[in-house]
mmCIF file of C-alpha atoms and ligand atoms in Angstrom:
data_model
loop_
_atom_site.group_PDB
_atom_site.id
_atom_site.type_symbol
_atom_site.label_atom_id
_atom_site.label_comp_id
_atom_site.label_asym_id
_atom_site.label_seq_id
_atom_site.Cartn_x
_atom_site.Cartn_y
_atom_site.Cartn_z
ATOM 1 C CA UNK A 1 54.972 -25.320 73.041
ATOM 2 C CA UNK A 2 55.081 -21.789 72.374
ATOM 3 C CA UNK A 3 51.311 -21.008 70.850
ATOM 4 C CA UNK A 4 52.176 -17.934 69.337
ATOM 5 C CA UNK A 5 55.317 -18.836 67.774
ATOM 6 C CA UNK A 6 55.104 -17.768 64.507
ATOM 7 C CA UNK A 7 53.801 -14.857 65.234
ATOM 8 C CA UNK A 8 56.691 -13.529 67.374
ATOM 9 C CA UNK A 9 59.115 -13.888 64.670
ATOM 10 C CA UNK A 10 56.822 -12.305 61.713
ATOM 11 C CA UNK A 11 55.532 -9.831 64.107
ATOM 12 C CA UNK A 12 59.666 -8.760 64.404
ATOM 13 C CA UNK A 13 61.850 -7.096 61.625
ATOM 14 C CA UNK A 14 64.942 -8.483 64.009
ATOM 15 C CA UNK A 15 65.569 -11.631 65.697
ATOM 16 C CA UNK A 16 69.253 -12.743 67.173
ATOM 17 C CA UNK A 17 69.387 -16.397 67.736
ATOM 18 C CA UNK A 18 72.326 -17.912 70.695
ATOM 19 C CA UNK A 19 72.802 -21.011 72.150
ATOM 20 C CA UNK A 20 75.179 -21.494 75.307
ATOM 21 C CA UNK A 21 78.939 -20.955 75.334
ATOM 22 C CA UNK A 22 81.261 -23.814 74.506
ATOM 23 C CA UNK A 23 78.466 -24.975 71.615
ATOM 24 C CA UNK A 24 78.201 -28.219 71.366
ATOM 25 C CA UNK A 25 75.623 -30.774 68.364
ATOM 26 C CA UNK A 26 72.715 -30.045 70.398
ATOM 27 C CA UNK A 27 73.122 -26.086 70.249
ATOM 28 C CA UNK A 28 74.945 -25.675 66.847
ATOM 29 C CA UNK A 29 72.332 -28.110 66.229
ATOM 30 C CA UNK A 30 69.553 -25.971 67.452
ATOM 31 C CA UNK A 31 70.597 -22.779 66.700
ATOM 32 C CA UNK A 32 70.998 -23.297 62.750
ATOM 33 C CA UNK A 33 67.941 -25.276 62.268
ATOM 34 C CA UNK A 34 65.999 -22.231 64.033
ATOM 35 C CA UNK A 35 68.062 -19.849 61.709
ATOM 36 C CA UNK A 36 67.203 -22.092 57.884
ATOM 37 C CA UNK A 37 63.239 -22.234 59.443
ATOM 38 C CA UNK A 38 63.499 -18.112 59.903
ATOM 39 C CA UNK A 39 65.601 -17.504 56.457
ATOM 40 C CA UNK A 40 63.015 -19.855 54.660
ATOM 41 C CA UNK A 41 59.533 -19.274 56.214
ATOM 42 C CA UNK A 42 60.415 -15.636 56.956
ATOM 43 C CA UNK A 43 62.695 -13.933 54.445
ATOM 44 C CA UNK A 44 61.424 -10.576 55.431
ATOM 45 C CA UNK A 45 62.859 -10.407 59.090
ATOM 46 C CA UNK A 46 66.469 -9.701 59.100
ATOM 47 C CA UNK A 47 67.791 -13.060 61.290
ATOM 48 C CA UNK A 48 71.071 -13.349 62.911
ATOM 49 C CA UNK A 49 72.993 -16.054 65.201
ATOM 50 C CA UNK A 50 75.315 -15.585 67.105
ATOM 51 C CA UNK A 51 77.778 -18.502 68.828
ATOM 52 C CA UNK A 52 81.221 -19.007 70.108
ATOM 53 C CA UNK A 53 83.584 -21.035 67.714
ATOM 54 C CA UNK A 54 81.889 -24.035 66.289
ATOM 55 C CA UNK A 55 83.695 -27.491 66.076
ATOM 56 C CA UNK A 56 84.552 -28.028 62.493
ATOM 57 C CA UNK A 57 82.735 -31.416 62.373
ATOM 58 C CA UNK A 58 79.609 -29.180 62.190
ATOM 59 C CA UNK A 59 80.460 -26.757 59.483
ATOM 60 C CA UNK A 60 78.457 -29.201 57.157
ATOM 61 C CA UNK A 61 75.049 -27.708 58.307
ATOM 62 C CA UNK A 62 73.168 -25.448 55.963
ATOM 63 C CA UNK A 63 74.100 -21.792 56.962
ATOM 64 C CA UNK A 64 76.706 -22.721 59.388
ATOM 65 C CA UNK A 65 79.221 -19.857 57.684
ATOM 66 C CA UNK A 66 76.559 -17.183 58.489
ATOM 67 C CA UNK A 67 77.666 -18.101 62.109
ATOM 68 C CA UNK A 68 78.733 -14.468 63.606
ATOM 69 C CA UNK A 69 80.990 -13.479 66.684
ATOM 70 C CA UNK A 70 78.443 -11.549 69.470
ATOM 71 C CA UNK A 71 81.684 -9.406 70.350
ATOM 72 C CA UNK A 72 81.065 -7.601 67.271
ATOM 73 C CA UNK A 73 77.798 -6.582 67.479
ATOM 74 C CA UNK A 74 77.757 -2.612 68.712
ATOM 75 C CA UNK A 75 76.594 -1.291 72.348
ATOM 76 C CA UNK A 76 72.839 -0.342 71.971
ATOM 77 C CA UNK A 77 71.713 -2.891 69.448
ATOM 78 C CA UNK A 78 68.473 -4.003 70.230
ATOM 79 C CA UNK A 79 66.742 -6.643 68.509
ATOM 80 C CA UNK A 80 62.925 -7.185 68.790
ATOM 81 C CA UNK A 81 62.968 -11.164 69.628
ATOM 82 C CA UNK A 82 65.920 -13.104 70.864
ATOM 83 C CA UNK A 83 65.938 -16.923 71.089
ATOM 84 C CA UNK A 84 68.201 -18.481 73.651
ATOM 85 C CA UNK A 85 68.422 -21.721 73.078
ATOM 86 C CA UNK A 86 69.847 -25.298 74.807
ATOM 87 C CA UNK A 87 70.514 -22.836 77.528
ATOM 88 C CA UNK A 88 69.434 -22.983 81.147
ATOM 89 C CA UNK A 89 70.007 -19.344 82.436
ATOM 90 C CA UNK A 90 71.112 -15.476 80.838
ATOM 91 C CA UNK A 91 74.461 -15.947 81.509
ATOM 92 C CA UNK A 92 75.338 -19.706 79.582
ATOM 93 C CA UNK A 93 74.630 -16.978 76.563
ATOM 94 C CA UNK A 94 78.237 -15.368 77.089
ATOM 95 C CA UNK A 95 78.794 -12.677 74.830
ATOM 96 C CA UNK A 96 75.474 -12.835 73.421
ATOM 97 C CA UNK A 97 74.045 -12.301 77.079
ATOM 98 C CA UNK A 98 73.404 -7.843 76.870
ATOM 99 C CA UNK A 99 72.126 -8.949 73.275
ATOM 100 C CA UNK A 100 69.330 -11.218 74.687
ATOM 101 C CA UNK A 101 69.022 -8.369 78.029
ATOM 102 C CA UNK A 102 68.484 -5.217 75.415
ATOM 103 C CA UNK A 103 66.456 -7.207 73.266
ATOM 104 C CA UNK A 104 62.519 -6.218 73.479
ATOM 105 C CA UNK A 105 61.141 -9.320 73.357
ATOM 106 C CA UNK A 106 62.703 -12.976 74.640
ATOM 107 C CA UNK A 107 62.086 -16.654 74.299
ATOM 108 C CA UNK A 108 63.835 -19.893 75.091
ATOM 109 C CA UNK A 109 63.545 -23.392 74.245
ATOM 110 C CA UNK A 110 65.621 -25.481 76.462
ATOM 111 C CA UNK A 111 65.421 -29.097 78.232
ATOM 112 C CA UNK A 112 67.922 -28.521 81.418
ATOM 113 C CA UNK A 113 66.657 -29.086 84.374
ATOM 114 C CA UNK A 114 67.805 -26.464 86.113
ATOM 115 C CA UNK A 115 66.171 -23.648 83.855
ATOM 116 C CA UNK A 116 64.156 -21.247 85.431
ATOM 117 C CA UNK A 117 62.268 -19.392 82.533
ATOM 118 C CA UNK A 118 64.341 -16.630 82.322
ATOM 119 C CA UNK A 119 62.440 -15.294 79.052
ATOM 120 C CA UNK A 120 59.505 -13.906 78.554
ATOM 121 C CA UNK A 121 58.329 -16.773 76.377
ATOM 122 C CA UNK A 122 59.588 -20.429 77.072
ATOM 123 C CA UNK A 123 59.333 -24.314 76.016
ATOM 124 C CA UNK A 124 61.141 -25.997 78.573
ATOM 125 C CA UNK A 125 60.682 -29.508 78.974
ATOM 126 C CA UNK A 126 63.379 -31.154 81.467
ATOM 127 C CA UNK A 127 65.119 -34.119 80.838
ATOM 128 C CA UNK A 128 63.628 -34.055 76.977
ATOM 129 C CA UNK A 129 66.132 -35.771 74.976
ATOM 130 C CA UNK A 130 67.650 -32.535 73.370
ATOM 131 C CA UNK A 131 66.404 -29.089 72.429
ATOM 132 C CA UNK A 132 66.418 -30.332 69.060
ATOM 133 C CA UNK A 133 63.625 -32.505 69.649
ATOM 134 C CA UNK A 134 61.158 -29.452 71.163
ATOM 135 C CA UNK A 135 62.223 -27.593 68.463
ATOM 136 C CA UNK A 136 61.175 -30.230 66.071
ATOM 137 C CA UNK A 137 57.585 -30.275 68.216
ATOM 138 C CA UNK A 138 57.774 -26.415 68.034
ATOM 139 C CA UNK A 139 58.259 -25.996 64.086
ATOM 140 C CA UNK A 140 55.938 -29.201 63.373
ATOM 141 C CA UNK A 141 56.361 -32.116 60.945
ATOM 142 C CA UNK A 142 55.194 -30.033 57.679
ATOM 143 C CA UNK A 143 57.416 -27.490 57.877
ATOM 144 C CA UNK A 144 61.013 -28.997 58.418
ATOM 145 C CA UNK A 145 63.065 -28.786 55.448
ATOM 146 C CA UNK A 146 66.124 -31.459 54.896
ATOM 147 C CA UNK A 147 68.560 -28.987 56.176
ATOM 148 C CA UNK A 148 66.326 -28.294 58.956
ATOM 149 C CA UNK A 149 66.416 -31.662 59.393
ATOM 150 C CA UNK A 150 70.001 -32.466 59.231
ATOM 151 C CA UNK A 151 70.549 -29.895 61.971
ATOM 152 C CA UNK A 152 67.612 -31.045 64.650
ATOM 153 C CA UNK A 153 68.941 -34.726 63.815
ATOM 154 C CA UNK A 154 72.456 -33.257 64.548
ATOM 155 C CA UNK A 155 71.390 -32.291 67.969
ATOM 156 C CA UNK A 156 69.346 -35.236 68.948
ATOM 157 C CA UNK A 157 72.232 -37.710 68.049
ATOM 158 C CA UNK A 158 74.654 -35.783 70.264
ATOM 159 C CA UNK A 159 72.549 -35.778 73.199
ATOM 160 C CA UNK A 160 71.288 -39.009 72.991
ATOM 161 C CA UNK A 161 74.407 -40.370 72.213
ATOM 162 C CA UNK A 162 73.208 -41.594 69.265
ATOM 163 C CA UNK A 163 69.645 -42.414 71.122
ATOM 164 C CA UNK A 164 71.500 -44.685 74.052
ATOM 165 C CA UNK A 165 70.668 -42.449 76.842
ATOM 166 C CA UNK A 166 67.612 -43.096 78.942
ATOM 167 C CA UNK A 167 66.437 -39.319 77.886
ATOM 168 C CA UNK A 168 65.462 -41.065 74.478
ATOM 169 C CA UNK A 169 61.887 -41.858 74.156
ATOM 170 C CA UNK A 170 59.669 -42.991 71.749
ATOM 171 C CA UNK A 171 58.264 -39.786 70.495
ATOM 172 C CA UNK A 172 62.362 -39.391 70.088
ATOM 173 C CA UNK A 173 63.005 -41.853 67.802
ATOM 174 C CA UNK A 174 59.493 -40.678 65.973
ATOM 175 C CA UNK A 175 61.106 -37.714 65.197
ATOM 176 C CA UNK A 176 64.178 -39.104 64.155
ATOM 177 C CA UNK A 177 62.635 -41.924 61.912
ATOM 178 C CA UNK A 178 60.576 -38.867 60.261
ATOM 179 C CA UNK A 179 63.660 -36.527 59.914
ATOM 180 C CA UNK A 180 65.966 -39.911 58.525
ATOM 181 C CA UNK A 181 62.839 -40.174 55.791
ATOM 182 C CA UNK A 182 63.763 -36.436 54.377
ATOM 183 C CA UNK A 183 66.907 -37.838 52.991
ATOM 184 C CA UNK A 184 69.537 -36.645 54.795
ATOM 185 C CA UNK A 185 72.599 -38.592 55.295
ATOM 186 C CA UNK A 186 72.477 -40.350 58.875
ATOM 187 C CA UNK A 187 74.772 -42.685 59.040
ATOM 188 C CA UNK A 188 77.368 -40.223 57.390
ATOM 189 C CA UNK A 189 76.214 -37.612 60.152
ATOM 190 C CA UNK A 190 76.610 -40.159 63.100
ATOM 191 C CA UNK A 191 80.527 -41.410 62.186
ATOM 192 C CA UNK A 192 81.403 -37.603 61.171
ATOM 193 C CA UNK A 193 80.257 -35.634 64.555
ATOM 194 C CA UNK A 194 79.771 -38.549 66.535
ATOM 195 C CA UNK A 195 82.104 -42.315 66.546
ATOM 196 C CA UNK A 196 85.320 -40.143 64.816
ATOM 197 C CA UNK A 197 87.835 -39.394 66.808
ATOM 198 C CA UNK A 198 91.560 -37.718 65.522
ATOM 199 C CA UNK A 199 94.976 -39.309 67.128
ATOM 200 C CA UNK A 200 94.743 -36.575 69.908
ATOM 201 C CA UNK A 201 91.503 -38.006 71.556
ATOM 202 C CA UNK A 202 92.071 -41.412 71.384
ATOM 203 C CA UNK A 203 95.725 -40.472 73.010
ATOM 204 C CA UNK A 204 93.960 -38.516 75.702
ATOM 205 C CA UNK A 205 91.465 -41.127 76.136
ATOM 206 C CA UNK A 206 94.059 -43.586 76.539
ATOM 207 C CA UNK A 207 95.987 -41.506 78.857
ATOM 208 C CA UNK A 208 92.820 -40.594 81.316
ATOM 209 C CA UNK A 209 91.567 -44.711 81.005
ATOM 210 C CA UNK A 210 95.492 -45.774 82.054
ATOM 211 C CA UNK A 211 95.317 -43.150 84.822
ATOM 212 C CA UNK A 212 91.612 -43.607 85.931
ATOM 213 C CA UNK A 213 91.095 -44.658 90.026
ATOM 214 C CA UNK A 214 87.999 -46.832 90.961
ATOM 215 C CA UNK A 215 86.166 -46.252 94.630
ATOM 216 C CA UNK A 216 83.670 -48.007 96.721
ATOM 217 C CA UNK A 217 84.175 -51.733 95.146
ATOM 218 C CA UNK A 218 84.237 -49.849 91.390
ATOM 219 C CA UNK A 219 81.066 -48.136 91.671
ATOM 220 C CA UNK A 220 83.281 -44.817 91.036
ATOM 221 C CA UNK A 221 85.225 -44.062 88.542
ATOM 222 C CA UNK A 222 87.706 -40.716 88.371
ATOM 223 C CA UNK A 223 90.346 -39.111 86.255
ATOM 224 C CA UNK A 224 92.299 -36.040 86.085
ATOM 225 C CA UNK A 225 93.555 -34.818 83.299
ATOM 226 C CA UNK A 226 96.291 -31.841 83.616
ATOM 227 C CA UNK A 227 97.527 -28.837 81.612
ATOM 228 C CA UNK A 228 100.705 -30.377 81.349
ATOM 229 C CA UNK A 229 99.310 -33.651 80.041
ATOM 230 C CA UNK A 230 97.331 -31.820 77.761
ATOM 231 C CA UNK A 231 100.426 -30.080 76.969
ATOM 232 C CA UNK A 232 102.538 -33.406 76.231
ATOM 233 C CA UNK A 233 100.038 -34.053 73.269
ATOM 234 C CA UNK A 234 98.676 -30.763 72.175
ATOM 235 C CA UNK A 235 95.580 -31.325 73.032
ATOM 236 C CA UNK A 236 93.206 -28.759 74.026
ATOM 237 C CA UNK A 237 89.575 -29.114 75.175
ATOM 238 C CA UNK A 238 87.107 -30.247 72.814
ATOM 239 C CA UNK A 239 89.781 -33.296 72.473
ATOM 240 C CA UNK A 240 88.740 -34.409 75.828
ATOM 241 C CA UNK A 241 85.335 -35.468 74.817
ATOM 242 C CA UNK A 242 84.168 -38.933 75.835
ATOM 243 C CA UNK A 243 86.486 -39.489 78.091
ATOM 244 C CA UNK A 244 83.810 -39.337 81.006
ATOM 245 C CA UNK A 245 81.382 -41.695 78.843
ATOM 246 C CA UNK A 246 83.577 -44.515 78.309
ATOM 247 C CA UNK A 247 84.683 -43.935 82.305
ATOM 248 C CA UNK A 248 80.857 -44.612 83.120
ATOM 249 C CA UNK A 249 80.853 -47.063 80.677
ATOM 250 C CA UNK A 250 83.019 -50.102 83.052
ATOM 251 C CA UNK A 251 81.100 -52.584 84.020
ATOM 252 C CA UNK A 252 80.138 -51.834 87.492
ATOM 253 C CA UNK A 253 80.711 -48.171 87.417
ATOM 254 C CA UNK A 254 77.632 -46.302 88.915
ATOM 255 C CA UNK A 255 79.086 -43.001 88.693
ATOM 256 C CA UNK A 256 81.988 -41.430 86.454
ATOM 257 C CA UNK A 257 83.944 -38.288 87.648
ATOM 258 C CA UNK A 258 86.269 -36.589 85.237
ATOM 259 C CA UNK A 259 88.234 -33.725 85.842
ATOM 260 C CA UNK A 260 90.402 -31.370 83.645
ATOM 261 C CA UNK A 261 92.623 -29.157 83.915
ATOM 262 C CA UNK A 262 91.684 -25.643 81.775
ATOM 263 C CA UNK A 263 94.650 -23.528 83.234
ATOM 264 C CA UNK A 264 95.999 -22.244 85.600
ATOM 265 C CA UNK A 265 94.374 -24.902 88.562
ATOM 266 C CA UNK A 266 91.102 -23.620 86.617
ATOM 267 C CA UNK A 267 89.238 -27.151 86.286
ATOM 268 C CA UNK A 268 86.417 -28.372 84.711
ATOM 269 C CA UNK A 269 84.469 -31.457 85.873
ATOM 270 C CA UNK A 270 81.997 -33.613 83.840
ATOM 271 C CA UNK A 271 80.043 -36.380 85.763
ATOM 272 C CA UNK A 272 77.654 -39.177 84.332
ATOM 273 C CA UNK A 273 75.882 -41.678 86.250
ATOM 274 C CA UNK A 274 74.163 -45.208 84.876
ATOM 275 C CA UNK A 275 71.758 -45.631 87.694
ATOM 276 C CA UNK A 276 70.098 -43.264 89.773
ATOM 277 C CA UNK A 277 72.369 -41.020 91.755
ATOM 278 C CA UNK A 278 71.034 -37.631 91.170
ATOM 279 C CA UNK A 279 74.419 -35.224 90.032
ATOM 280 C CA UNK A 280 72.308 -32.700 89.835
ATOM 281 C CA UNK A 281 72.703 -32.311 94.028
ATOM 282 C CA UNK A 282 76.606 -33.123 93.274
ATOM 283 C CA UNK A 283 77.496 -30.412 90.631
ATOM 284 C CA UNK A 284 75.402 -27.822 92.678
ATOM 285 C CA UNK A 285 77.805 -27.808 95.671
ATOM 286 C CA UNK A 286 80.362 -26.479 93.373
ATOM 287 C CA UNK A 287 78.253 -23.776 91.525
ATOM 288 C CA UNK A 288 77.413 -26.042 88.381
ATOM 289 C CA UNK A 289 74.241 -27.909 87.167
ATOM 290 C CA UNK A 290 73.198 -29.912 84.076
ATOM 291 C CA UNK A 291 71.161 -32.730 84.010
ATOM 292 C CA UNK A 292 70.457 -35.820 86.928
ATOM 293 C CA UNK A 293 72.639 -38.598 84.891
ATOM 294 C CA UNK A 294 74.755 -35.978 83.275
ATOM 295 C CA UNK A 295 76.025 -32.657 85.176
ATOM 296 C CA UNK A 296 78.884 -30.479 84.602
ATOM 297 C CA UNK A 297 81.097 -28.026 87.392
ATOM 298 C CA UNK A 298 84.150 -25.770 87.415
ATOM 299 C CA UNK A 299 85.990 -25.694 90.128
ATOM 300 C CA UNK A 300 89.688 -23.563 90.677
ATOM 301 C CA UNK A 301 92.344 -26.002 92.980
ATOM 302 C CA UNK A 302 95.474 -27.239 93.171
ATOM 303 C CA UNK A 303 94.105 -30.487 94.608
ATOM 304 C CA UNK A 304 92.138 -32.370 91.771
ATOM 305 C CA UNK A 305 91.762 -35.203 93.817
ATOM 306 C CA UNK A 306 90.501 -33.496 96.527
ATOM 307 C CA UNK A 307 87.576 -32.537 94.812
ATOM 308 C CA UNK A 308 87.107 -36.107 93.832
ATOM 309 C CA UNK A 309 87.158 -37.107 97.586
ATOM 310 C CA UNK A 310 84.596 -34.923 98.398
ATOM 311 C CA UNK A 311 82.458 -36.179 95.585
ATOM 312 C CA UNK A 312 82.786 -39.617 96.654
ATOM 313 C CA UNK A 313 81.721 -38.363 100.025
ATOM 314 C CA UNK A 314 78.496 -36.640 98.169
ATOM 315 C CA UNK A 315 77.457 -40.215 96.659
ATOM 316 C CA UNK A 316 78.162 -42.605 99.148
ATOM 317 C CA UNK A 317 75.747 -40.498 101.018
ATOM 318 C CA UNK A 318 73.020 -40.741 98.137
ATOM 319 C CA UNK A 319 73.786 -44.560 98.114
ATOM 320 C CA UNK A 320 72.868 -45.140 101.176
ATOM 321 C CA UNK A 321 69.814 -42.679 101.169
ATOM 322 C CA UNK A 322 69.066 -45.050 97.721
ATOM 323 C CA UNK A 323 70.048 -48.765 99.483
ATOM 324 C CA UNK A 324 73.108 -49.246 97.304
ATOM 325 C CA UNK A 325 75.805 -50.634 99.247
HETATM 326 MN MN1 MN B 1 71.102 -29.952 74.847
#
């Protein structure tokens, strides 16, 4: 933890608050419950966030309309702490990146692996369940409001996937029993952001499961997914979540590889593994990172399946380094 937490943010009259780009439960998550704690503990510093587009599924959380666009912030702003949060290096900040670089004093809270301490104050612990969670450690028990507590239980659901992931610990589900007990509404909170999915999704889903390839006796699983398919159903990016979850989750599957196609042979890969393939090592030959069981690339081809290939390549050589055959 961060001993001299509190301090930093009363010692500041400004603070700017950013999670990565593309936010997703754990950063929305993050970022507003780190915003109420400021507005309601410290109502004398002036606190901003600052985030891409938020999914609408999250515009429940307390404060989520005092969300603001970094783009607009004026050249030579300089705020006297900036919290980067969920976010493993400067430049996962986007817009909000010269904010946190001009800002005079810097801290992160983060759980990827592959975070270097790139502030001047951090609480990194890798392969915690979710930011959310060191941020509940970070504020402590006493101090978390319900709508604190509906945005750090946001965030752990959506990185635990709803507390199924191996990341998920005891001192997790501590912290979600105690945040359940404020009152907020869980299981509401789990179907909204989590289990719902519109006609789009579940079309995409269908499409990428009826087009999916297996490898290596079914121990890999792969799908593309192209502009133009997106195209056939309107769908655009954030409808393409899940897909790679319920790839890894056939019976057999060791590791899921799921590829999309942003534009322009621009394409993003997602990867998941059940067992204990490390995709860190995977997702680094192509410039990306994340976490061992769950890593993320991008990639620009006009070969998809190419890049699968060479993936498959990548973990039949960690199977037989691990004995898997
Ligand atoms: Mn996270």
């Amino acid at each position: 933890m961060i001993d001299n937490f509190n301090e930093l943010i009363s010692n500041a009259k400004t603070v700017g608050i950013s999670g990565h780009v593309r936010p997703d439960g754990d950063c929305v998550g993050s970022c507003l419950a780190m915003y109420n704690y400021i507005a309601t503990y410290f109502p004398q510093v002036e606190v901003h966030v600052y985030l891409e587009p938020i999914p609408n599924i999250f515009k429940f959380l307390t404060n989520s309309d005092k969300i603001e666009d970094a783009t607009t912030v004026v050249d030579g702003t300089v705020f006297d702490l900036y919290i980067a949060l969920d976010c493993s290096e400067g430049s996962r900040l986007g817009e909000a990146e010269r904010l946190f670089e001009a800002a005079k004093t810097t801290l992160c809270i983060d759980h990827h692996f592959s975070n270097s301490g790139f502030a001047d104050y951090s609480y990194i612990i890798p392969d915690d369940s979710s930011t959310c969670e060191l941020i509940y450690n970070q504020f402590g028990k006493e101090r978390i409001t319900k709508e604190i507590a509906e945005c750090l239980y946001l965030g752990i659901i959506h990185d635990t996937g709803v507390f199924q992931y191996s990341c998920t610990t005891e001192a997790t589900m501590a912290a979600a029993g105690y945040l359940m007990a404020k009152g907020i509404d869980y299981p509401k909170i789990c179907t909204d952001t989590y289990f719902a999915k519109t006609m789009i999704q579940n079309r995409m889903l269908g499409k990428a499961l009826l087009n999916c390839k297996t490898f290596l006796d079914g121990k890999i699983i792969a799908a593309v997914i192209t502009a133009e398919d997106m195209a056939e159903f309107g769908a655009q990016s954030k409808h393409l979540e899940g897909i790679v979850q319920q790839l890894r989750d056939t019976t057999g599957v060791e590791v899921a590889v799921f590829l999309y196609e942003l534009e322009d042979g621009d394409f993003k890969g997602s990867t998941r593994a059940t067992g204990d393939v490390d995709l860190t090592v995977i997702t680094g030959e192509f410039g990306g990172g994340g976490h061992k069981k769950a890593a993320g690339f991008s990639v620009n081809t006009n070969d998809p399946w190419s890049i699968i290939n060479r993936i498959i390549e990548m973990v039949s050589a960690q199977f037989k380094e691990l004995g898997i055959d």
